[in-house]
mmCIF file of C-alpha atoms in Angstrom:
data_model
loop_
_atom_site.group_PDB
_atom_site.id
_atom_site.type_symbol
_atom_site.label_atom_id
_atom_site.label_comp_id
_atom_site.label_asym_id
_atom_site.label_seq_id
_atom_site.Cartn_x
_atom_site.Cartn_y
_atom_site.Cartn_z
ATOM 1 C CA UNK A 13 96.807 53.247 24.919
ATOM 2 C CA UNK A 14 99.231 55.114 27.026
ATOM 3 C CA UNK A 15 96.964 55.108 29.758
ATOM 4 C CA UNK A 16 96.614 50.959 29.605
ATOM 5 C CA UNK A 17 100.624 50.678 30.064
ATOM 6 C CA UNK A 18 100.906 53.921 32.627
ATOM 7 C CA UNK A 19 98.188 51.583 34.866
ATOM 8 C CA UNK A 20 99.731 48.883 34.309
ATOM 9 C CA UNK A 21 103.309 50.089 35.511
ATOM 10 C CA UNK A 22 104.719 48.934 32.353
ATOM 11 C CA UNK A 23 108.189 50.974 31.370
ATOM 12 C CA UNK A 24 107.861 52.379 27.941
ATOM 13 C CA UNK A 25 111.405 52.772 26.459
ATOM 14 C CA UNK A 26 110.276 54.320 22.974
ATOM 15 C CA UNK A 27 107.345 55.482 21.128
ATOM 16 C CA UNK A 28 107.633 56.400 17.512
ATOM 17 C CA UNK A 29 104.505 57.602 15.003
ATOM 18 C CA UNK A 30 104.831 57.162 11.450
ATOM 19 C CA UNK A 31 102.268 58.527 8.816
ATOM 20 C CA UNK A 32 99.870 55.490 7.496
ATOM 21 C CA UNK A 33 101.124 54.635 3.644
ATOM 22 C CA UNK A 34 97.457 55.246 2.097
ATOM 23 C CA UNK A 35 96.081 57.574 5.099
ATOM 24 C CA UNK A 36 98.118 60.657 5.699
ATOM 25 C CA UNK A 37 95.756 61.840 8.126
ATOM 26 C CA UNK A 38 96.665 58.681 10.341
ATOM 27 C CA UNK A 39 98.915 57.795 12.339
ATOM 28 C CA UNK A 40 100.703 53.903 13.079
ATOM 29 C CA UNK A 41 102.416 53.800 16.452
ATOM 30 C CA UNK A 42 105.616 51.274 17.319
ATOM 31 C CA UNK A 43 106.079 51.181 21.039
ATOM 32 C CA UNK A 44 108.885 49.524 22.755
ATOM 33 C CA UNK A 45 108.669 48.715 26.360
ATOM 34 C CA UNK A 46 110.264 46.615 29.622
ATOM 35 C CA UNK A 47 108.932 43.158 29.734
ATOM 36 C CA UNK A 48 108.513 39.656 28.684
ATOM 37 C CA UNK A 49 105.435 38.399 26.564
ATOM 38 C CA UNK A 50 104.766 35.432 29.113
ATOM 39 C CA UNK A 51 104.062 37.650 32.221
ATOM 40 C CA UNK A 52 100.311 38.356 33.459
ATOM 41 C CA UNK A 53 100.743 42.015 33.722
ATOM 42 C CA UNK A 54 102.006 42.170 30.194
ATOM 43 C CA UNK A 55 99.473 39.815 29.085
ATOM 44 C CA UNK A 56 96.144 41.633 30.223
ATOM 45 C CA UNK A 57 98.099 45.289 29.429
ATOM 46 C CA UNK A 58 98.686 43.695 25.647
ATOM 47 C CA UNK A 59 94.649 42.212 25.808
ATOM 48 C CA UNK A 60 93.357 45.410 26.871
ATOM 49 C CA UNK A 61 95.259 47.843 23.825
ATOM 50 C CA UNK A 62 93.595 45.081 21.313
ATOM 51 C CA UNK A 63 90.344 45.924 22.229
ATOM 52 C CA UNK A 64 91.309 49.997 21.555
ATOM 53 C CA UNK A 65 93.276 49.885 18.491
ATOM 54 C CA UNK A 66 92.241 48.933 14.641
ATOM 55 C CA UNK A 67 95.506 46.250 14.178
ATOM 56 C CA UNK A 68 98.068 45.760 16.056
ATOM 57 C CA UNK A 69 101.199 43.386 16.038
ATOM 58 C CA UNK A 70 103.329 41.985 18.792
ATOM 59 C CA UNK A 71 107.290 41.581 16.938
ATOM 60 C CA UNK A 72 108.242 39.669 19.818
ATOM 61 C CA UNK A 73 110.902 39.943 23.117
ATOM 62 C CA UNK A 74 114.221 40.691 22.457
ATOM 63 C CA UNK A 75 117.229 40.820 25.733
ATOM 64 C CA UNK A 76 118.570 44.285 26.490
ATOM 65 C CA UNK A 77 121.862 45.296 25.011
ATOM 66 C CA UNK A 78 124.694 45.584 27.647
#
C-alpha cells in the first residue's frame, strides 16, 4: 500500500496501526495524506489500494490547520 502512494507521489502525513478488535494477530491501518478526493492522481492511487486491502474507508478531505 505504501508502495501505491510512494508511486504515486502522494505525501503521507501520518500512518497509525491499531490491533483488529476480534484479530489480535491483525493489524487496521489509518493513513492521512496531502490531497483532495476529486484529483486523478488521488483517484487511481485510492482505486489501486482497494484492489490490495480486505476493507477500506475513505473519512473524507478536511483543510490544513494554519
Amino acid at each position: 500500500i505504501l508502495k501505491i502512494f510512494s508511486g504515486a507521489g502522494i505525501n503521507l502525513t501520518r500512518i497509525e496501526s491499531r490491533p483488529v478488535r476480534d484479530d489480535p494477530s491483525a493489524y487496521s491501518f489509518i493513513l492521512d495524506f496531502q490531497g483532495l478526493e476529486n484529483d486523478a492522481n488521488i483517484k487511481k492511487a485510492l482505486s489501486e489500494v482497494k484492489g490490495h486491502t480486505n476493507e477500506m474507508k475513505f473519512l473524507g478531505c478536511y483543510r490544513e490547520a494554519l
